[in-house]
Coordinates of C-alpha atoms in Angstrom, one line a residue:
Chain A
M1 CA 0.0 0.0 0.0
A2 CA 1.1 3.6 -0.6
E3 CA -0.6 7.0 -0.1
L4 CA -0.3 9.1 -3.2
D5 CA 0.3 12.7 -2.1
P6 CA -2.0 15.2 -3.9
G7 CA 0.8 17.9 -3.6
W8 CA 2.8 16.3 -6.4
D9 CA 0.3 17.4 -9.1
V10 CA 1.2 18.9 -12.5
G11 CA -2.1 20.8 -12.7
G12 CA -5.7 19.6 -12.8
G13 CA -5.2 17.0 -10.1
I14 CA -2.9 14.9 -12.3
L15 CA 0.0 13.5 -10.4
N16 CA 3.5 13.8 -11.8
G17 CA 4.8 10.7 -13.6
G18 CA 8.2 10.9 -12.0
Y19 CA 6.7 11.0 -8.6
L20 CA 4.7 7.9 -9.3
L21 CA 7.8 6.2 -10.6
S22 CA 9.7 6.9 -7.4
V23 CA 6.8 5.3 -5.4
V24 CA 7.1 2.2 -7.6
G25 CA 10.9 2.3 -7.3
R26 CA 10.7 2.3 -3.5
A27 CA 8.4 -0.8 -3.6
A28 CA 10.7 -2.6 -6.0
V29 CA 13.8 -2.0 -3.8
L30 CA 11.9 -3.1 -0.7
E31 CA 11.2 -6.5 -2.3
S32 CA 14.6 -6.9 -3.9
P33 CA 17.9 -8.3 -2.6
H34 CA 19.5 -5.3 -4.2
P35 CA 19.3 -1.7 -2.8
H36 CA 19.0 0.5 -5.9
P37 CA 16.8 1.0 -8.9
V38 CA 19.0 1.0 -12.0
A39 CA 16.4 0.7 -14.8
L40 CA 12.7 1.2 -14.7
S41 CA 10.4 1.1 -17.8
A42 CA 6.8 2.2 -17.2
S43 CA 3.6 2.1 -19.2
Y44 CA 1.2 4.9 -18.1
L45 CA -2.2 3.4 -18.5
R46 CA -4.2 6.2 -16.9
A47 CA -3.8 8.9 -14.3
P48 CA -4.3 7.5 -10.7
A49 CA -6.2 9.5 -8.1
A50 CA -4.4 10.9 -5.1
G51 CA -5.0 8.9 -1.9
P52 CA -4.5 5.2 -1.2
A53 CA -2.9 3.0 -3.9
T54 CA -1.9 -0.6 -4.1
L55 CA 1.5 -1.7 -5.2
T56 CA 1.9 -5.3 -6.4
V57 CA 5.4 -6.6 -6.9
V58 CA 5.9 -9.8 -8.9
P59 CA 9.6 -10.8 -8.6
G60 CA 11.3 -12.0 -11.8
A61 CA 14.7 -13.4 -12.6
S62 CA 17.2 -12.6 -9.9
G63 CA 21.0 -13.1 -9.6
R64 CA 24.1 -11.9 -7.9
T65 CA 24.4 -8.7 -9.9
L66 CA 20.7 -7.7 -10.5
A67 CA 17.1 -8.6 -10.0
H68 CA 14.0 -8.0 -12.2
S69 CA 10.4 -7.4 -11.1
L70 CA 7.1 -6.3 -12.5
V71 CA 5.3 -3.7 -10.3
T72 CA 1.7 -2.6 -10.8
L73 CA 0.4 0.6 -9.1
A74 CA -3.4 0.6 -8.9
D75 CA -6.0 2.9 -7.3
A76 CA -9.7 2.1 -6.6
D77 CA -10.4 2.2 -10.3
G78 CA -7.7 -0.4 -11.2
P79 CA -4.2 -0.4 -12.6
A80 CA -2.7 3.0 -13.5
L81 CA 1.0 2.1 -14.0
T82 CA 2.9 -1.1 -14.9
V83 CA 6.6 -1.0 -14.5
Q84 CA 9.4 -3.4 -15.3
T85 CA 12.2 -2.8 -12.8
T86 CA 15.8 -3.8 -12.5
T87 CA 17.5 -3.4 -9.2
A88 CA 21.3 -3.7 -8.4
T89 CA 24.0 -2.0 -6.4
L90 CA 25.2 1.4 -7.6
G91 CA 28.6 2.6 -6.9
S92 CA 30.1 6.1 -6.8
G93 CA 33.5 5.0 -8.3
P94 CA 35.0 7.0 -11.2
S95 CA 33.5 7.0 -14.7
E96 CA 35.4 5.3 -17.5
Y97 CA 33.5 7.7 -19.9
S98 CA 31.0 10.4 -19.0
H99 CA 29.1 12.8 -21.3
P100 CA 30.1 16.3 -20.0
M101 CA 27.6 18.6 -18.3
P102 CA 26.6 21.5 -20.5
E103 CA 27.6 25.1 -19.6
V104 CA 24.8 26.6 -17.6
P105 CA 24.7 29.8 -15.5
P106 CA 24.9 29.4 -11.7
V107 CA 21.8 28.6 -9.7
E108 CA 21.3 32.2 -8.5
E109 CA 21.2 33.5 -12.1
C110 CA 18.5 31.1 -13.1
F111 CA 14.8 31.4 -13.2
S112 CA 12.9 30.1 -10.2
V113 CA 9.6 28.5 -11.4
A114 CA 8.2 28.7 -7.9
E115 CA 9.1 32.3 -7.3
H116 CA 7.5 33.4 -10.6
R117 CA 4.1 31.8 -10.3
D118 CA 2.5 35.2 -11.2
L119 CA 4.4 35.3 -14.4
A120 CA 2.8 32.0 -15.7
P121 CA 1.4 32.6 -19.1
A122 CA -2.4 32.7 -19.3
G123 CA -3.8 29.2 -19.3
V124 CA -0.7 27.7 -17.6
Q125 CA -1.2 26.6 -14.1
V126 CA 2.0 26.4 -12.1
P127 CA 1.8 22.9 -10.5
G128 CA 2.3 21.7 -7.0
L129 CA 5.3 19.8 -8.4
S130 CA 7.2 23.2 -8.6
L131 CA 6.7 23.7 -4.9
R132 CA 8.2 20.3 -4.1
V133 CA 11.1 20.3 -6.6
D134 CA 12.9 23.7 -6.5
T135 CA 13.4 24.2 -10.3
R136 CA 15.7 26.9 -11.6
L137 CA 15.5 27.2 -15.4
D138 CA 18.5 28.2 -17.4
V139 CA 17.2 31.5 -18.8
A140 CA 18.4 30.5 -22.3
T141 CA 15.6 27.9 -22.2
A142 CA 13.0 30.0 -20.3
G143 CA 11.9 32.4 -23.0
W144 CA 8.5 30.8 -23.3
A145 CA 7.7 32.1 -19.8
F146 CA 7.9 35.6 -21.2
G147 CA 6.1 34.9 -24.4
Q148 CA 9.4 34.4 -26.4
P149 CA 9.8 30.7 -27.0
S150 CA 13.1 29.7 -28.5
G151 CA 11.6 27.2 -30.9
E152 CA 14.2 24.6 -29.9
P153 CA 12.6 21.8 -27.8
V154 CA 15.2 21.9 -25.1
L155 CA 14.8 22.8 -21.4
R156 CA 17.5 22.9 -18.7
A157 CA 17.2 23.5 -15.0
W158 CA 19.0 23.1 -11.7
M159 CA 16.8 21.0 -9.3
R160 CA 16.7 19.9 -5.7
F161 CA 14.0 19.1 -3.3
A162 CA 12.5 22.2 -1.7
D163 CA 12.5 20.6 1.7
G164 CA 16.3 20.3 1.6
R165 CA 16.5 16.5 1.2
E166 CA 19.6 15.5 -0.6
P167 CA 19.2 13.6 -3.9
D168 CA 19.3 9.8 -3.9
P169 CA 18.4 7.2 -6.6
L170 CA 14.6 7.6 -5.9
A171 CA 14.9 11.4 -6.3
L172 CA 16.5 10.9 -9.7
L173 CA 13.4 8.9 -10.8
T174 CA 11.3 12.0 -9.9
F175 CA 13.7 14.5 -11.5
A176 CA 13.6 12.4 -14.7
D177 CA 10.1 13.7 -15.5
A178 CA 10.0 17.0 -13.5
L179 CA 10.6 19.6 -16.2
P180 CA 7.7 21.2 -18.0
P181 CA 7.0 19.6 -21.4
T182 CA 9.7 20.5 -24.0
S183 CA 6.9 21.7 -26.2
F184 CA 6.7 24.8 -23.9
A185 CA 10.0 25.9 -25.6
R186 CA 8.1 25.9 -28.9
G187 CA 5.3 28.0 -27.5
N188 CA 2.9 25.2 -27.0
L189 CA 1.8 25.3 -23.4
G190 CA -0.5 22.3 -23.2
W191 CA -0.1 19.1 -21.2
A192 CA 1.9 16.2 -22.8
P193 CA 0.7 13.0 -21.1
T194 CA 3.3 10.3 -20.8
V195 CA 2.7 7.0 -22.6
Q196 CA 5.9 5.1 -21.8
L197 CA 8.9 6.3 -19.7
Q198 CA 12.3 4.5 -19.2
V199 CA 14.7 5.8 -16.5
L200 CA 18.2 4.6 -16.0
V201 CA 20.0 5.5 -12.8
R202 CA 23.8 5.4 -13.4
A203 CA 25.4 6.4 -10.1
L204 CA 24.7 7.6 -6.6
P205 CA 24.3 11.4 -6.8
A206 CA 26.5 13.7 -4.7
P207 CA 24.7 16.1 -2.4
G208 CA 23.6 19.5 -3.8
W209 CA 21.8 20.7 -7.0
C210 CA 21.4 18.4 -10.0
L211 CA 21.4 19.7 -13.5
V212 CA 18.5 18.3 -15.5
E213 CA 18.3 18.7 -19.3
A214 CA 15.3 17.6 -21.5
R215 CA 15.4 17.5 -25.3
S216 CA 13.0 16.3 -28.0
S217 CA 14.3 14.7 -31.2
E218 CA 11.0 14.3 -33.2
I219 CA 7.6 15.9 -32.9
S220 CA 5.0 14.6 -35.4
G221 CA 1.7 12.8 -35.8
G222 CA 0.6 13.8 -32.3
W223 CA 3.6 12.3 -30.6
V224 CA 6.7 13.7 -28.9
D225 CA 9.7 12.1 -27.2
E226 CA 11.5 13.6 -24.2
D227 CA 15.1 12.7 -23.6
Y228 CA 16.6 13.6 -20.2
R229 CA 20.2 13.7 -18.9
I230 CA 20.8 14.4 -15.3
W231 CA 24.2 15.4 -13.7
D232 CA 25.0 15.8 -10.0
S233 CA 26.8 18.7 -8.4
T234 CA 30.2 17.2 -9.2
G235 CA 29.3 17.2 -13.0
R236 CA 28.8 13.4 -13.1
L237 CA 26.1 12.0 -15.3
V238 CA 23.8 10.1 -12.8
A239 CA 20.6 9.4 -14.7
Q240 CA 19.0 9.3 -18.1
S241 CA 15.4 8.9 -19.2
R242 CA 13.4 8.8 -22.4
Q243 CA 9.6 9.0 -22.7
L244 CA 7.1 8.9 -25.5
A245 CA 4.2 11.3 -24.8
R246 CA 1.2 12.6 -26.6
A247 CA 2.1 16.0 -28.1
P248 CA 0.0 18.9 -26.8
R249 CA -2.4 20.3 -29.4
Chain B
M1 CA 4.4 -19.9 -31.0
A2 CA 7.4 -18.7 -33.0
E3 CA 10.5 -20.3 -34.4
L4 CA 13.6 -18.4 -33.4
D5 CA 16.0 -18.4 -36.3
P6 CA 19.6 -19.4 -35.3
G7 CA 20.9 -17.2 -38.2
W8 CA 20.3 -14.0 -36.1
D9 CA 23.1 -14.7 -33.7
V10 CA 25.6 -12.2 -32.3
G11 CA 28.2 -14.9 -31.7
G12 CA 28.3 -17.9 -29.5
G13 CA 24.8 -18.9 -30.3
I14 CA 23.3 -15.8 -28.6
L15 CA 20.4 -14.3 -30.6
N16 CA 20.4 -10.6 -31.2
G17 CA 18.2 -8.6 -28.8
G18 CA 16.6 -6.5 -31.6
Y19 CA 15.7 -9.6 -33.6
L20 CA 13.9 -11.0 -30.5
L21 CA 12.2 -7.6 -30.0
S22 CA 10.8 -7.7 -33.5
V23 CA 9.4 -11.2 -32.9
V24 CA 7.7 -9.8 -29.8
G25 CA 6.5 -6.7 -31.7
R26 CA 4.9 -8.9 -34.4
A27 CA 3.0 -10.8 -31.7
A28 CA 1.9 -7.5 -30.0
V29 CA 0.5 -6.1 -33.3
L30 CA -1.3 -9.3 -34.2
E31 CA -3.3 -9.1 -30.9
S32 CA -3.9 -5.4 -31.1
P33 CA -6.6 -3.3 -32.8
H34 CA -3.7 -1.0 -33.9
P35 CA -1.2 -1.9 -36.7
H36 CA 2.2 -0.5 -35.5
P37 CA 4.5 -0.9 -32.5
V38 CA 5.2 2.7 -31.2
A39 CA 6.9 1.9 -27.9
L40 CA 8.4 -1.3 -26.6
S41 CA 10.3 -1.7 -23.3
A42 CA 12.0 -5.0 -22.7
S43 CA 13.7 -6.7 -19.8
Y44 CA 16.2 -9.3 -21.0
L45 CA 16.1 -12.1 -18.4
R46 CA 18.3 -14.6 -20.1
A47 CA 19.3 -15.6 -23.7
P48 CA 16.7 -17.9 -25.3
A49 CA 17.8 -20.8 -27.4
A50 CA 17.1 -20.8 -31.2
G51 CA 14.1 -23.0 -32.1
P52 CA 10.6 -23.1 -30.9
A53 CA 9.5 -20.3 -28.5
T54 CA 6.2 -19.4 -26.9
L55 CA 4.7 -15.9 -27.1
T56 CA 2.2 -14.9 -24.4
V57 CA 0.3 -11.6 -25.0
V58 CA -1.6 -10.2 -22.1
P59 CA -3.7 -7.3 -23.4
G60 CA -3.7 -4.1 -21.2
A61 CA -5.6 -0.8 -21.4
S62 CA -6.7 0.0 -24.9
G63 CA -8.4 3.0 -26.5
R64 CA -9.0 4.7 -29.8
T65 CA -5.4 6.0 -30.1
L66 CA -3.3 3.3 -28.6
A67 CA -3.3 -0.1 -26.8
H68 CA -1.0 -1.6 -24.2
S69 CA 0.0 -5.2 -23.7
L70 CA 2.6 -7.3 -21.8
V71 CA 4.3 -9.9 -23.9
T72 CA 6.5 -12.8 -22.6
L73 CA 8.8 -14.7 -24.9
A74 CA 9.8 -18.1 -23.4
D75 CA 11.7 -21.1 -24.6
A76 CA 11.7 -24.6 -23.1
D77 CA 13.7 -23.4 -20.1
G78 CA 11.2 -20.6 -19.2
P79 CA 10.8 -16.8 -19.8
A80 CA 13.6 -15.1 -21.6
L81 CA 12.1 -11.6 -22.4
T82 CA 9.2 -9.6 -20.9
V83 CA 8.1 -6.6 -22.9
Q84 CA 5.6 -3.8 -22.3
T85 CA 4.2 -2.8 -25.7
T86 CA 2.3 0.2 -26.9
T87 CA 0.7 -0.1 -30.4
A88 CA -0.9 2.7 -32.4
T89 CA -1.2 3.9 -36.0
L90 CA 1.9 5.6 -37.4
G91 CA 1.7 8.2 -40.1
S92 CA 4.1 9.4 -42.6
G93 CA 3.0 13.0 -42.5
P94 CA 5.6 15.8 -42.1
S95 CA 7.5 16.5 -38.9
E96 CA 6.8 19.6 -36.8
Y97 CA 10.4 19.2 -35.5
S98 CA 13.0 16.6 -36.4
H99 CA 16.6 16.2 -35.2
P100 CA 18.7 16.4 -38.3
M101 CA 20.6 13.4 -39.7
P102 CA 24.4 13.7 -39.2
E103 CA 26.7 14.1 -42.2
V104 CA 27.9 10.6 -43.2
P105 CA 29.7 9.5 -46.3
P106 CA 27.6 7.7 -49.0
V107 CA 27.0 3.9 -48.6
E108 CA 29.6 3.0 -51.2
E109 CA 32.3 4.8 -49.2
C110 CA 31.5 3.0 -46.0
F111 CA 32.9 -0.1 -44.4
S112 CA 30.9 -3.3 -45.1
V113 CA 31.0 -5.5 -42.0
A114 CA 30.0 -8.6 -44.0
E115 CA 32.6 -8.1 -46.7
H116 CA 35.4 -7.8 -44.1
R117 CA 34.8 -10.8 -42.0
D118 CA 38.5 -11.7 -42.4
L119 CA 39.5 -8.4 -40.9
A120 CA 37.7 -9.1 -37.7
P121 CA 40.1 -8.5 -34.8
A122 CA 41.4 -11.7 -33.0
G123 CA 38.7 -12.9 -30.6
V124 CA 35.9 -11.1 -32.4
Q125 CA 33.5 -13.4 -34.2
V126 CA 31.6 -11.7 -37.0
P127 CA 28.0 -12.7 -36.1
G128 CA 25.3 -14.1 -38.3
L129 CA 23.5 -10.8 -37.7
S130 CA 25.9 -9.1 -40.1
L131 CA 24.8 -11.4 -42.9
R132 CA 21.1 -10.6 -42.3
V133 CA 21.5 -6.9 -41.8
D134 CA 23.8 -5.3 -44.4
T135 CA 25.8 -2.9 -42.2
R136 CA 28.1 -0.2 -43.7
L137 CA 30.0 1.5 -41.0
D138 CA 31.0 5.2 -41.3
V139 CA 34.8 4.8 -41.5
A140 CA 35.1 7.7 -39.0
T141 CA 33.7 5.3 -36.4
A142 CA 35.3 2.0 -37.7
G143 CA 38.9 2.6 -36.6
W144 CA 38.5 -0.2 -34.0
A145 CA 38.3 -2.8 -36.8
F146 CA 41.9 -1.8 -37.8
G147 CA 43.3 -1.6 -34.3
Q148 CA 42.8 2.2 -34.1
P149 CA 39.8 2.8 -31.8
S150 CA 38.6 6.4 -31.7
G151 CA 38.0 6.4 -27.9
E152 CA 34.6 8.1 -28.5
P153 CA 31.8 5.5 -27.8
V154 CA 29.9 6.3 -31.0
L155 CA 29.2 4.1 -34.0
R156 CA 27.3 5.0 -37.2
A157 CA 26.2 2.8 -40.1
W158 CA 23.9 2.6 -43.0
M159 CA 21.7 -0.5 -42.7
R160 CA 19.2 -2.5 -44.7
F161 CA 18.2 -6.1 -44.8
A162 CA 20.6 -8.2 -46.9
D163 CA 17.7 -10.0 -48.6
G164 CA 16.4 -6.7 -50.1
R165 CA 13.3 -6.4 -47.9
E166 CA 12.4 -2.7 -47.4
P167 CA 12.4 -1.4 -43.8
D168 CA 9.1 -1.3 -41.9
P169 CA 8.4 -0.7 -38.2
L170 CA 9.3 -4.2 -37.2
A171 CA 12.6 -3.8 -39.0
L172 CA 13.4 -0.7 -37.0
L173 CA 13.0 -2.8 -33.8
T174 CA 15.8 -5.0 -35.1
F175 CA 18.0 -2.1 -36.3
A176 CA 17.7 -0.5 -32.9
D177 CA 20.1 -3.1 -31.4
A178 CA 22.0 -4.2 -34.5
L179 CA 25.3 -2.2 -34.3
P180 CA 28.3 -3.7 -32.5
P181 CA 28.6 -2.5 -28.8
T182 CA 29.7 1.1 -28.6
S183 CA 32.6 -0.1 -26.4
F184 CA 34.2 -1.4 -29.6
A185 CA 35.0 2.2 -30.4
R186 CA 37.0 2.3 -27.2
G187 CA 38.9 -0.8 -28.1
N188 CA 37.0 -3.1 -25.8
L189 CA 35.8 -5.9 -28.1
G190 CA 33.8 -8.0 -25.6
W191 CA 30.1 -8.7 -25.6
A192 CA 27.7 -6.2 -23.8
P193 CA 24.6 -8.2 -22.8
T194 CA 21.4 -6.1 -22.8
V195 CA 19.5 -5.7 -19.4
Q196 CA 16.7 -3.3 -20.5
L197 CA 16.0 -1.9 -23.9
Q198 CA 13.3 0.7 -24.9
V199 CA 12.6 1.3 -28.6
L200 CA 10.3 4.1 -29.9
V201 CA 9.1 3.9 -33.5
R202 CA 8.3 7.4 -34.6
A203 CA 7.2 7.2 -38.3
L204 CA 6.9 4.7 -41.2
P205 CA 10.3 4.5 -42.8
A206 CA 10.7 5.2 -46.5
P207 CA 12.3 2.5 -48.7
G208 CA 16.1 2.4 -48.9
W209 CA 19.0 2.5 -46.5
C210 CA 18.5 3.7 -42.9
L211 CA 21.2 5.5 -41.0
V212 CA 21.7 4.1 -37.5
E213 CA 23.8 6.0 -34.9
A214 CA 24.6 4.6 -31.4
R215 CA 26.2 6.6 -28.6
S216 CA 27.0 6.0 -24.9
S217 CA 26.8 8.7 -22.3
E218 CA 28.2 7.0 -19.2
I219 CA 30.4 3.9 -18.8
S220 CA 31.1 3.1 -15.1
G221 CA 30.7 0.4 -12.4
G222 CA 30.3 -2.3 -15.0
W223 CA 27.4 -0.7 -16.8
V224 CA 27.0 1.1 -20.2
D225 CA 24.1 2.8 -21.9
E226 CA 23.5 2.7 -25.6
D227 CA 21.4 5.4 -27.2
Y228 CA 20.3 4.9 -30.8
R229 CA 18.8 7.3 -33.4
I230 CA 17.6 6.0 -36.7
W231 CA 16.9 8.0 -39.8
D232 CA 15.3 6.8 -43.1
S233 CA 16.6 7.4 -46.6
T234 CA 14.7 10.8 -46.7
G235 CA 16.6 12.0 -43.6
R236 CA 13.6 11.7 -41.3
L237 CA 14.1 10.4 -37.7
V238 CA 12.0 7.2 -37.6
A239 CA 13.2 5.5 -34.4
Q240 CA 15.1 5.9 -31.1
S241 CA 16.2 3.4 -28.6
R242 CA 18.1 3.3 -25.3
Q243 CA 19.4 0.3 -23.5
L244 CA 21.3 -0.4 -20.3
A245 CA 23.8 -3.2 -20.7
R246 CA 26.6 -4.8 -18.8
A247 CA 29.9 -3.3 -19.9
P248 CA 32.3 -5.8 -21.4
R249 CA 35.4 -6.4 -19.3

């Protein structure tokens, strides 16, 4: 059982997909011999209601290095999310190869989504999510908030929990779907519901702010992808995600 | 039921993960009201044997736009692959936004893996896969085949079926795991077994060669990611994939 917190909404009472994935990740780890989620692939069947939810973990193949399971998150109306999970033990040893972190202005020169709720464009509701995850947009990717979208479907922001909790692997599952839709950067401020989302957690994050970048490669036929890379405060790549979503109209 | 063809091996009798995914994708489409696979997320539990296999399709939520299912591929020893599938109807209308195809030399100036079986480095077995998928490596990413690895974990190749079949969405599922491991480009010629693989099919591919690019972002702790983008002969982005694999030693 879990209690889905209504404060993690993205507007209209819809709960954030990354938050839901972290609830699933916690359940997977509790039932696994291994302590960390390293790969989660989720199908989003429908938006679950806030409140009580059931988590069903079906263990799969398991070995010395990793364990698989299938987790279903359901509310009173039935299954909302089915997730294939792989758990293992993450290290914090050095990388053999790591994609470098992009150049971004320091946190204090970035655009706080929570502190600019009044600036939200007409029709855009600043979600509860922004109060839980302190999100500081690189101004180079925040033009849409001032009516000047860049046209390039890329968003970047520093992120940490607003309550001061340091990042951990479950936090990275949340951050991996916590930016606004990339379509915002093209001036399209509608909601982009997630259909499938895969998150890979690659290392234990260091304390401090994470840098989160989302990018789309193809928008067509009513579909959009969102591709995330996340670096920790030391500049190490600690997570990646990719989702297929319905493109906002 | 399906018959797994031993000719799709990657060496040592191990069948290619993309080939297995296309077998699953066909099963998903046959049981769906929608004709195309648009998102498949697979957990690779163990390598199935060539020969007879069982495909079990459990339909999930389904609507006017898309349908979900969970497919299990098993051989005589039990489940080998569990896959969450999303099927829908792909179009071939224009893109609103598309990541451009990289500059690559024409096919005839590229390096044919099949025609250079004799050049394979000691210890590297050129797999049956290379006889089924005609793979022409961009020489800029083929230095490893001559003992001069670039160090950058990136591989690019033109691909088409050797038997002349034109690409379709199921073909893209195969191409999305058909390059050698990116670690080859770093001089590490071992096998990199897939743990989880997600493939998104974004559009119906045009006839002709596809360009396939694989790139890793982080190699550490015994794990490697591989990120694919695939463009069709018109330069349109038609598929993406990402996998977590065990890094070769």
